[in-house]
Coordinates of C-alpha atoms in Angstrom, one line a residue:
X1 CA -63.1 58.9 -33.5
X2 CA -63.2 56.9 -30.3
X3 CA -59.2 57.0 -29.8
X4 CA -59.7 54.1 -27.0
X5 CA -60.9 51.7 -29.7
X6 CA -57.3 50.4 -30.5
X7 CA -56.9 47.4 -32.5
X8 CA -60.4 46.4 -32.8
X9 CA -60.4 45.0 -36.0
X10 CA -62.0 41.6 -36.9
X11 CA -59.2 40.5 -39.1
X12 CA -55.8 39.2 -37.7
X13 CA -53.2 41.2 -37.0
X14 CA -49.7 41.2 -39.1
X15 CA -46.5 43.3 -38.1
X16 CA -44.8 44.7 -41.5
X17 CA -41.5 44.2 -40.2
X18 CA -39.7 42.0 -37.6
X19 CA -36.9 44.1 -36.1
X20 CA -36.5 45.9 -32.5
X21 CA -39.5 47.8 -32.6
X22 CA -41.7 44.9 -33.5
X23 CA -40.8 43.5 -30.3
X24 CA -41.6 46.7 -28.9
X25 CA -45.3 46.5 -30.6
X26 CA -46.1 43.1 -29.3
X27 CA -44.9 44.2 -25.9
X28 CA -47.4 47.1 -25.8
X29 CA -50.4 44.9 -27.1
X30 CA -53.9 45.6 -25.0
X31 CA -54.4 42.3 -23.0
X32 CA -55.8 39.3 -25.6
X33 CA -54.7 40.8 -28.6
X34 CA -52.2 38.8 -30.2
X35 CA -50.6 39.2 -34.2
X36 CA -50.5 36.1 -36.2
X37 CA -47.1 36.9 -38.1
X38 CA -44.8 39.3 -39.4
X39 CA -43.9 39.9 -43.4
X40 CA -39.6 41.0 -43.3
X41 CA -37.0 40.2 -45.7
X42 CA -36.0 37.4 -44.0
X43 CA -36.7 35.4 -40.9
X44 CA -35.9 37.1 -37.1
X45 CA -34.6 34.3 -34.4
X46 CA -35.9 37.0 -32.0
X47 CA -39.8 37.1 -33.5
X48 CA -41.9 34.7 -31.0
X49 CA -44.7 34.9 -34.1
X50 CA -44.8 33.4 -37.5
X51 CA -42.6 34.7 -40.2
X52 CA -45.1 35.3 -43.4
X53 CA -42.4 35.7 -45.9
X54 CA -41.3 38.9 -47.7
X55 CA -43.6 42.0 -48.5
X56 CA -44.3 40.1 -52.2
X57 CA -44.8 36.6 -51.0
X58 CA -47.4 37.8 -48.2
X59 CA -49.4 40.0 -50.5
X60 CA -49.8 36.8 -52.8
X61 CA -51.3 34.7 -49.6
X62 CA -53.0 37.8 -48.3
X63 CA -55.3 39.9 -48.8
X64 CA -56.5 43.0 -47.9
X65 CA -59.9 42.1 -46.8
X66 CA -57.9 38.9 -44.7
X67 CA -56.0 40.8 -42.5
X68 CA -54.9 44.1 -40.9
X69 CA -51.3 45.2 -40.8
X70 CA -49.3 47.2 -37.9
X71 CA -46.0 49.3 -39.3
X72 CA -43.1 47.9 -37.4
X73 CA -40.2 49.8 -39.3
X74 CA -38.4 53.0 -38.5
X75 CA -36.0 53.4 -41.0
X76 CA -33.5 51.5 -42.6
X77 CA -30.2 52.2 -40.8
X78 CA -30.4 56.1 -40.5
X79 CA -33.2 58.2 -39.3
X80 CA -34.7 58.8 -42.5
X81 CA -38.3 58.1 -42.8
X82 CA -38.9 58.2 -46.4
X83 CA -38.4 54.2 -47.0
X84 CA -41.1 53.4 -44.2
X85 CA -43.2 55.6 -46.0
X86 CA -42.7 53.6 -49.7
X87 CA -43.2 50.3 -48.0
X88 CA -46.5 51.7 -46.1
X89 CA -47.9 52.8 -49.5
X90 CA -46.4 49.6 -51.5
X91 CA -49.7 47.9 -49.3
X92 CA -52.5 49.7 -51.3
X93 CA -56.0 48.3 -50.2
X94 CA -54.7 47.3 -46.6
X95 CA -56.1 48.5 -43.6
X96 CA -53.5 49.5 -41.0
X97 CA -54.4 49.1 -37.1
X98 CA -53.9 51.8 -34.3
X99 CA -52.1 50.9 -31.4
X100 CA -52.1 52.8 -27.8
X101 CA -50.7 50.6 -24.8
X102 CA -52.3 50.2 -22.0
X103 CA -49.7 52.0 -20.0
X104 CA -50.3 55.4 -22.3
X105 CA -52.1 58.7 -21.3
X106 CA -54.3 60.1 -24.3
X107 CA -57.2 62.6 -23.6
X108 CA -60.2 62.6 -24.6
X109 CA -59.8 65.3 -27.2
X110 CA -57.0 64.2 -29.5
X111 CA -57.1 62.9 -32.6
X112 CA -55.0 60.0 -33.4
X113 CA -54.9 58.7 -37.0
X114 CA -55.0 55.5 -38.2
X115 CA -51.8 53.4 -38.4
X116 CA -50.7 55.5 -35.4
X117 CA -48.8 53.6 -32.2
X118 CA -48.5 55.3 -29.1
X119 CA -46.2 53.4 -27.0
X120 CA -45.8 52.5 -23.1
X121 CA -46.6 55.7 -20.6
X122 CA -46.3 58.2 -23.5
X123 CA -48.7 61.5 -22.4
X124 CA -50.8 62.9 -25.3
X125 CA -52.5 66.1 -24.1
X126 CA -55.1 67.5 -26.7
X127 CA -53.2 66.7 -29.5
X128 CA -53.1 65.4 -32.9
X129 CA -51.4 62.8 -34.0
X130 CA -51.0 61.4 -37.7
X131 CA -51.5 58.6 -39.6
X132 CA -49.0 56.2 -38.9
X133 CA -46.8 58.1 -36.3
X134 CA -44.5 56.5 -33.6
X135 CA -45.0 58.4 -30.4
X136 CA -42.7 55.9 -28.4
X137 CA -42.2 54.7 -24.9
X138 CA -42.3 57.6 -22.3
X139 CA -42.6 60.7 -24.9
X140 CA -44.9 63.8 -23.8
X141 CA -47.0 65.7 -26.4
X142 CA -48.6 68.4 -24.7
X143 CA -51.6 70.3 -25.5
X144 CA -52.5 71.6 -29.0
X145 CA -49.6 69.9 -30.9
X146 CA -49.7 68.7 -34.2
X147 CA -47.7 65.9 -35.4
X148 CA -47.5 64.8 -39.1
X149 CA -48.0 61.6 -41.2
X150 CA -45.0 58.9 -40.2
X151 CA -43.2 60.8 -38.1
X152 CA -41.4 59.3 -35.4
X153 CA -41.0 61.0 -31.6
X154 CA -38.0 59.5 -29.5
X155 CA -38.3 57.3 -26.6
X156 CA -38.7 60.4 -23.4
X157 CA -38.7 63.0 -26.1
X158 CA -41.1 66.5 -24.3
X159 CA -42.6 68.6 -26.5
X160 CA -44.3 71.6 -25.3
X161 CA -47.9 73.4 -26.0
X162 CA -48.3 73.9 -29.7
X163 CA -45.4 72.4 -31.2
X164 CA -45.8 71.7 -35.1
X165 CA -44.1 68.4 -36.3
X166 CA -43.9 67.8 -40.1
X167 CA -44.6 64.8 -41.3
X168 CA -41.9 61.8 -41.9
X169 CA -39.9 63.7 -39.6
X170 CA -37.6 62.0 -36.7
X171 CA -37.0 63.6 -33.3
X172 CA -34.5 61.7 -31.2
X173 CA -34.3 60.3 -27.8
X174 CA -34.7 62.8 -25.0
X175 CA -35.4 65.3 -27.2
X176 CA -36.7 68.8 -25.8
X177 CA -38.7 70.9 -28.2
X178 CA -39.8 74.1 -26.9
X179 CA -43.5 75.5 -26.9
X180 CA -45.2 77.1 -30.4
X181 CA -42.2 75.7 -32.0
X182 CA -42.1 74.1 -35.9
X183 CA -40.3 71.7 -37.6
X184 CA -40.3 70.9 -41.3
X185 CA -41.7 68.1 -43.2
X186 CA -38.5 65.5 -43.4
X187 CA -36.3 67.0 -40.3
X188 CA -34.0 64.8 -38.0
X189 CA -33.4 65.9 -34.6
X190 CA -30.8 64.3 -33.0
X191 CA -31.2 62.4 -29.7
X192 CA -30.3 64.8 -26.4
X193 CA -31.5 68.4 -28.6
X194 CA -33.3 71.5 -27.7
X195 CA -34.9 72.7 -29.7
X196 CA -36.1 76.7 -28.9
X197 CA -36.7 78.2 -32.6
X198 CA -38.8 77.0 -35.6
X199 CA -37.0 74.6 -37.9
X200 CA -37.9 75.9 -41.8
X201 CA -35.4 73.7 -43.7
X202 CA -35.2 70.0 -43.4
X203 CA -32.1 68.6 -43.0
X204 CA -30.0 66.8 -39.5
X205 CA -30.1 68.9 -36.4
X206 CA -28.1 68.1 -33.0
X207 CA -27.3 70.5 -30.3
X208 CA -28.9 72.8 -27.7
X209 CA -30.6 76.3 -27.9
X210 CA -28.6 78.5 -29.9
X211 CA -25.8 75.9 -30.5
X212 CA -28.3 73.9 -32.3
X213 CA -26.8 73.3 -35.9
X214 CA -27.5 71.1 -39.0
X215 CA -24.8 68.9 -39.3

């Protein structure tokens, strides 16, 4: 794919969700690209754009040949990725836009999936990046990595050549993973971490180097 044809669609553009990182999304918009509303719960003071109603009331006035949607959850009060996964899936038939800010570095020879957001001055070096992953504001992927379906990478999180990210994992803030390192499917890493040795058993993770322990 062409990964600089980012939110080309045809079809408005709806945020599924209306919390902190939706005002992230609309921040990192291309120039004249603009969503029409947001589908959450309940109404955000803090959303400049239209509140569509909850996930079931907006499916009933939408559909999916009306619109395309951009995932603007994380998690729902811990770093577990599992419930922005459901919700993704609960939206069967809709297309889901890919979002790289003006501000970010991709290559020419990554692959970004679709759903994916790359966010302000993130660096993607040859990589690959799944569907519907968060590389967020200032994060490095360097060459040959490999991160999977909804996962999230930290705002300034580095992760060096060949680093293999599971999917729906979450790797915190500032986050160092070393190079040729993995990480299974459904790990948190905790904001601050090195990580130096392959992760095989998902669970929470904080520390540094050899400290590193699940918690």
């Amino acid at each position: 794919m062409n990964i600089r044809k980012t939110i080309t669609h045809d079809r408005p553009i709806v945020l599924l969700g209306g919390g902190g990182h939706a005002l992230s999304l609309l921040e990192a918009f291309p120039p004249l690209t603009r969503a029409i509303g947001y589908t959450a719960l309940e109404p955000s003071p803090k959303m400049p754009v239209e509140w569509l109603g909850d996930d079931e009331t907006f499916r009933c006035l939408f559909k999916p040949e009306d619109v395309v949607m951009l995932c603007a959850l994380v998690y729902g009060g811990r770093p577990d990725l599992s419930l922005r996964r459901r919700i993704i899936e609960s939206f069967i038939g809709y297309d889901f836009a890919t979002l790289i800010a003006p501000s970010a570095v991709v290559t020419d020879n990554c692959e970004i999936g679709e759903g994916a957001e790359i966010m302000h001055r993130a660096v993607i070096n040859r990589a690959r990046i799944g569907r519907n992953a968060v590389v967020n504001t200032g994060a490095i992927i360097e060459h040959d990595c490999s991160i999977g379906d909804n996962s999230f990478i930290g705002p300034g999180a580095v992760l060096g050549g060949e680093v293999e990210i599971g999917p729906d994992c979450f790797i915190g803030m500032g986050t160092c993973i070393r190079n040729g390192v993995s990480i299974a499917a459904g790990t948190v890493i905790g904001m601050g971490s090195v990580v130096t040795a392959n992760i095989t058993q998902p669970g929470t993770y904080a520390g540094s180097g050899n400290r590193l322990r699940r918690i």
